[in-house]
Coordinates of C-alpha atoms in Angstrom, one line a residue:
X1 CA -25.3 23.9 89.2
X2 CA -24.7 26.8 92.0
X3 CA -21.1 27.4 92.8
X4 CA -21.5 25.4 96.9
X5 CA -23.8 22.4 95.3
X6 CA -22.1 19.1 95.9
X7 CA -20.9 17.8 92.2
X8 CA -22.4 14.7 90.5
X9 CA -21.4 12.3 87.8
X10 CA -23.9 11.1 84.8
X11 CA -24.2 7.5 86.2
X12 CA -25.8 9.3 89.4
X13 CA -28.8 12.0 89.3
X14 CA -26.2 13.7 86.0
X15 CA -24.3 16.8 85.3
X16 CA -24.8 17.3 81.2
X17 CA -22.9 20.9 81.8
X18 CA -20.3 19.2 83.9
X19 CA -19.3 16.6 81.6
X20 CA -20.4 14.3 78.5
X21 CA -20.8 10.1 77.7
X22 CA -20.7 9.5 74.4
X23 CA -21.6 6.0 73.2
X24 CA -22.6 2.6 74.8
X25 CA -19.2 1.5 76.0
X26 CA -19.5 -2.2 74.9
X27 CA -16.2 -2.1 73.0
X28 CA -12.6 -2.4 73.8
X29 CA -11.6 1.0 72.9
X30 CA -12.4 4.4 74.0
X31 CA -11.6 8.0 73.9
X32 CA -11.1 10.8 76.5
X33 CA -10.6 14.8 75.7
X34 CA -9.9 16.0 79.6
X35 CA -9.0 18.9 78.2
X36 CA -11.3 20.2 75.5
X37 CA -13.5 22.2 77.4
X38 CA -13.6 25.7 77.9
X39 CA -16.4 26.5 80.6
X40 CA -16.0 27.7 84.1
X41 CA -18.5 28.7 86.9
X42 CA -19.5 31.7 87.4
X43 CA -17.4 31.9 91.2
X44 CA -14.3 30.6 88.9
X45 CA -14.7 32.9 86.0
X46 CA -15.3 36.3 88.6
X47 CA -11.8 35.7 89.4
X48 CA -10.3 34.9 86.6
X49 CA -7.7 38.0 85.4
X50 CA -6.2 35.5 82.6
X51 CA -8.1 36.5 79.0
X52 CA -10.2 34.5 76.9
X53 CA -8.1 34.7 74.2
X54 CA -4.6 33.6 75.7
X55 CA -6.5 30.6 78.0
X56 CA -8.6 29.2 74.7
X57 CA -5.0 28.9 73.3
X58 CA -3.6 26.6 76.1
X59 CA -6.1 24.6 76.3
X60 CA -7.1 22.0 73.9
X61 CA -9.4 22.8 71.6
X62 CA -11.4 20.5 69.0
X63 CA -9.6 17.4 70.4
X64 CA -13.1 15.7 71.2
X65 CA -13.9 15.9 67.5
X66 CA -10.6 14.1 66.5
X67 CA -12.5 11.0 68.8
X68 CA -15.9 11.9 66.8
X69 CA -15.3 8.4 64.9
X70 CA -14.8 6.6 67.9
X71 CA -18.0 4.6 69.6
X72 CA -17.5 5.7 72.9
X73 CA -15.9 8.5 74.9
X74 CA -15.8 11.1 77.3
X75 CA -15.5 14.5 77.3
X76 CA -15.0 17.7 79.6
X77 CA -16.6 20.9 79.4
X78 CA -14.8 22.3 82.3
X79 CA -11.5 24.6 80.9
X80 CA -8.1 23.2 82.4
X81 CA -8.0 26.4 84.3
X82 CA -11.1 25.1 86.1
X83 CA -9.3 22.4 87.0
X84 CA -6.8 20.1 85.3
X85 CA -7.6 16.4 84.8
X86 CA -4.0 15.4 83.7
X87 CA -3.0 16.7 87.1
X88 CA -2.8 15.1 90.6
X89 CA -6.1 16.0 92.5
X90 CA -3.9 17.9 94.8
X91 CA -2.1 19.9 92.1
X92 CA -4.8 19.8 89.7
X93 CA -6.1 23.8 90.3
X94 CA -3.6 26.4 89.4
X95 CA -2.8 28.3 92.4
X96 CA 0.6 30.3 91.3
X97 CA 2.3 31.0 88.3
X98 CA 4.3 28.7 88.1
X99 CA 1.8 26.0 87.7
X100 CA 0.1 27.6 84.6
X101 CA 3.0 28.3 82.4
X102 CA 4.1 31.3 84.5
X103 CA 0.1 33.0 83.4
X104 CA -1.2 35.1 86.4
X105 CA -4.5 33.9 86.6
X106 CA -6.5 34.8 89.7
X107 CA -7.2 38.3 90.9
X108 CA -5.3 39.8 92.9
X109 CA -2.9 36.5 92.9
X110 CA -4.4 33.7 94.9
X111 CA -7.4 31.9 94.6
X112 CA -9.8 31.5 98.0
X113 CA -9.0 27.9 99.5
X114 CA -13.1 27.3 99.0
X115 CA -13.1 27.9 95.5
X116 CA -10.2 25.9 95.2
X117 CA -11.4 22.9 96.6
X118 CA -15.2 23.3 94.7
X119 CA -12.8 23.0 91.5
X120 CA -11.1 19.7 92.9
X121 CA -14.3 18.1 93.1
X122 CA -14.8 19.1 89.4
X123 CA -11.4 16.5 89.2
X124 CA -13.0 14.1 91.9
X125 CA -16.6 13.5 89.6
X126 CA -14.4 13.1 85.9
X127 CA -12.4 10.3 88.2
X128 CA -15.7 8.7 89.8
X129 CA -17.5 8.6 86.3
X130 CA -14.3 7.2 84.4
X131 CA -13.8 4.7 86.8
X132 CA -17.7 3.6 86.7
X133 CA -17.5 3.3 83.0
X134 CA -14.1 1.7 82.8
X135 CA -14.6 -1.3 85.2
X136 CA -17.0 -3.1 83.3
X137 CA -14.1 -3.0 80.5
X138 CA -11.7 -4.4 82.2
X139 CA -13.8 -7.1 83.4
X140 CA -14.1 -8.3 79.9
X141 CA -10.2 -7.9 78.9
X142 CA -7.4 -5.7 78.1
X143 CA -8.8 -2.5 76.9
X144 CA -7.3 1.1 75.3
X145 CA -8.1 4.4 76.3
X146 CA -7.7 7.1 73.5
X147 CA -6.7 10.1 75.7
X148 CA -6.9 12.9 73.6
X149 CA -4.8 16.5 73.3
X150 CA -3.5 18.9 71.2
X151 CA -0.7 21.1 71.4
X152 CA 1.2 24.7 70.4
X153 CA 3.8 24.6 67.3
X154 CA 4.0 28.1 67.3
X155 CA 4.8 29.5 70.4
X156 CA 6.8 32.7 68.8
X157 CA 3.9 34.9 68.1
X158 CA 1.8 34.9 65.4
X159 CA 3.6 35.5 62.3
X160 CA 6.7 33.4 63.7
X161 CA 6.9 30.0 61.8
X162 CA 5.9 26.4 63.1
X163 CA 8.7 24.6 65.7
X164 CA 10.8 22.4 64.0
X165 CA 9.3 18.9 62.6
X166 CA 12.2 17.0 64.0
X167 CA 10.9 17.9 67.6
X168 CA 7.3 18.3 66.9
X169 CA 5.6 15.4 65.3
X170 CA 2.3 15.3 63.9
X171 CA 1.2 12.9 66.7
X172 CA 3.1 12.2 70.0
X173 CA 2.1 9.0 71.7
X174 CA 2.9 9.1 75.0
X175 CA 3.6 6.1 77.0
X176 CA 5.3 7.3 79.8
X177 CA 3.5 5.6 82.9
X178 CA 2.7 2.3 80.7
X179 CA 4.2 -0.9 80.7
X180 CA 5.7 -1.0 77.9
X181 CA 6.8 -4.2 77.0
X182 CA 3.6 -6.6 77.4
X183 CA 1.7 -3.5 75.2
X184 CA 4.2 -3.7 72.4
X185 CA 1.4 -4.9 69.8
X186 CA -0.8 -2.2 70.7
X187 CA 1.5 0.6 70.5
X188 CA 2.9 -0.7 67.2
X189 CA -0.3 -1.3 65.7
X190 CA -1.3 2.4 66.7
X191 CA 1.7 4.4 65.4
X192 CA 1.8 1.8 62.1
X193 CA -1.9 2.4 61.5
X194 CA -1.8 6.1 62.4
X195 CA 1.3 6.6 60.0
X196 CA 0.2 5.2 57.1
X197 CA -2.3 8.1 56.8
X198 CA -2.3 10.9 54.6
X199 CA -4.2 13.5 55.4
X200 CA -5.0 15.6 52.1
X201 CA -4.8 18.8 53.6
X202 CA -1.0 18.6 53.8
X203 CA -0.4 15.9 51.1
X204 CA 1.4 14.1 53.4
X205 CA 1.6 11.2 55.5
X206 CA 1.3 11.6 59.2
X207 CA 4.3 12.1 61.6
X208 CA 3.5 10.0 64.3
X209 CA 6.0 9.2 67.1
X210 CA 6.7 8.2 70.8
X211 CA 7.0 10.4 73.9
X212 CA 9.2 13.0 71.8
X213 CA 7.3 16.1 73.4
X214 CA 5.0 14.6 75.8
X215 CA 4.7 11.1 77.9
X216 CA 1.4 11.2 78.7
X217 CA 0.2 12.2 82.6
X218 CA -2.2 12.0 85.4
X219 CA -5.1 9.9 83.3
X220 CA -2.5 7.0 82.6
X221 CA -1.0 6.7 85.7
X222 CA -4.4 6.5 87.6
X223 CA -5.9 3.6 85.2
X224 CA -2.6 1.9 84.8
X225 CA -2.8 1.9 88.8
X226 CA -6.5 1.2 89.3
X227 CA -5.7 -1.8 86.4
X228 CA -2.7 -2.5 86.1
X229 CA -3.2 -5.6 83.9
X230 CA -6.2 -4.5 81.6
X231 CA -5.6 -0.9 81.0
X232 CA -3.5 0.8 78.1
X233 CA -3.4 4.6 78.0
X234 CA -2.1 6.3 75.3
X235 CA -2.2 9.8 75.2
X236 CA -2.3 11.5 72.1
X237 CA -1.1 14.9 71.1
X238 CA -2.4 16.0 68.2
X239 CA -0.1 19.5 66.6
X240 CA -2.7 22.1 66.6
X241 CA -1.9 22.0 62.2
X242 CA -5.9 21.9 62.2
X243 CA -6.5 25.2 63.3
X244 CA -4.3 28.5 63.8
X245 CA -3.8 28.5 67.7
X246 CA -3.5 32.6 67.5
X247 CA -6.6 32.7 66.2
X248 CA -8.7 29.8 67.1
X249 CA -10.0 29.6 63.0
X250 CA -10.2 26.0 62.5
X251 CA -9.6 24.2 59.2
X252 CA -12.8 21.9 59.3
X253 CA -11.7 19.6 56.6
X254 CA -8.4 19.2 58.1
X255 CA -10.0 18.7 61.4
X256 CA -12.3 16.0 60.2
X257 CA -9.5 14.1 58.1
X258 CA -8.2 13.5 61.6
X259 CA -10.8 12.7 63.1
X260 CA -11.3 9.9 60.2
X261 CA -7.5 8.8 60.3
X262 CA -7.9 8.2 63.9
X263 CA -11.2 5.9 63.7
X264 CA -9.3 3.9 60.9
X265 CA -7.2 2.9 63.9
X266 CA -9.3 1.0 65.9
X267 CA -9.4 -2.1 63.5
X268 CA -5.5 -2.8 63.9
X269 CA -5.7 -2.2 67.5
X270 CA -8.6 -4.3 68.2
X271 CA -6.6 -7.1 66.7
X272 CA -3.0 -6.3 68.5
X273 CA -5.2 -6.4 71.8
X274 CA -6.0 -10.2 71.3
X275 CA -2.5 -10.8 71.6
X276 CA -2.0 -8.9 75.0
X277 CA -1.7 -11.7 77.9
X278 CA -3.6 -10.9 81.0
X279 CA -1.9 -12.8 84.0
X280 CA -4.7 -15.9 86.0
X281 CA -5.0 -14.5 89.0

């Protein structure tokens, strides 16, 4: 795709370089990986001064692979430094260091307006495609989105120890934009199921807690606003225990075990969905 081309989504003429749609979408549980991507448009890459290692560390690499045991999902291939899908459209493009954790991203400290607007079209394309895919699910009844992310826990440097477990669960379940009461059976079923999982790579059960580090952001707010009676988005932040966040080296066995653990939550969450009462029009 040329930088000036209009973005098209997968259900239209398609753009496989932009995003991938996985599976049949005929059930009521899907995953999304909005920050798994590392790609950049050429014009964005040419203007970026942020080094690749730092960019990679602040992305959510392999979050799509954590969802690989689910039947259906959607994966974004573009970096959050091109457009951050988990922010609202008007703030989705990092323009100043304060937008991006104090990092200097752009040559000369700024991004041209026309380039920024083309990046916002990536944001538009994702949500257009997601709405197209989710609408039939909403028509069938309550549904759940596993909004998959990962987070750093060794911020003090490559030789520093990990952040305390107390404030850094293995899996943070973000429900900040969810009307918690009607969805309690679903949230509880997920948390209980995931918490029973023993990850052989660590030799202990997963520490799964709600709204400790993260509460969920734009995708959850968007879905809960668009489908207020049927959507339940769980923003799932996996601590990067499955990789070295400084070198990028992946523990493949640990990553596969997390994917298996997530997939095994589906029966319990599916059963809990049957308890959710949808208001009659």
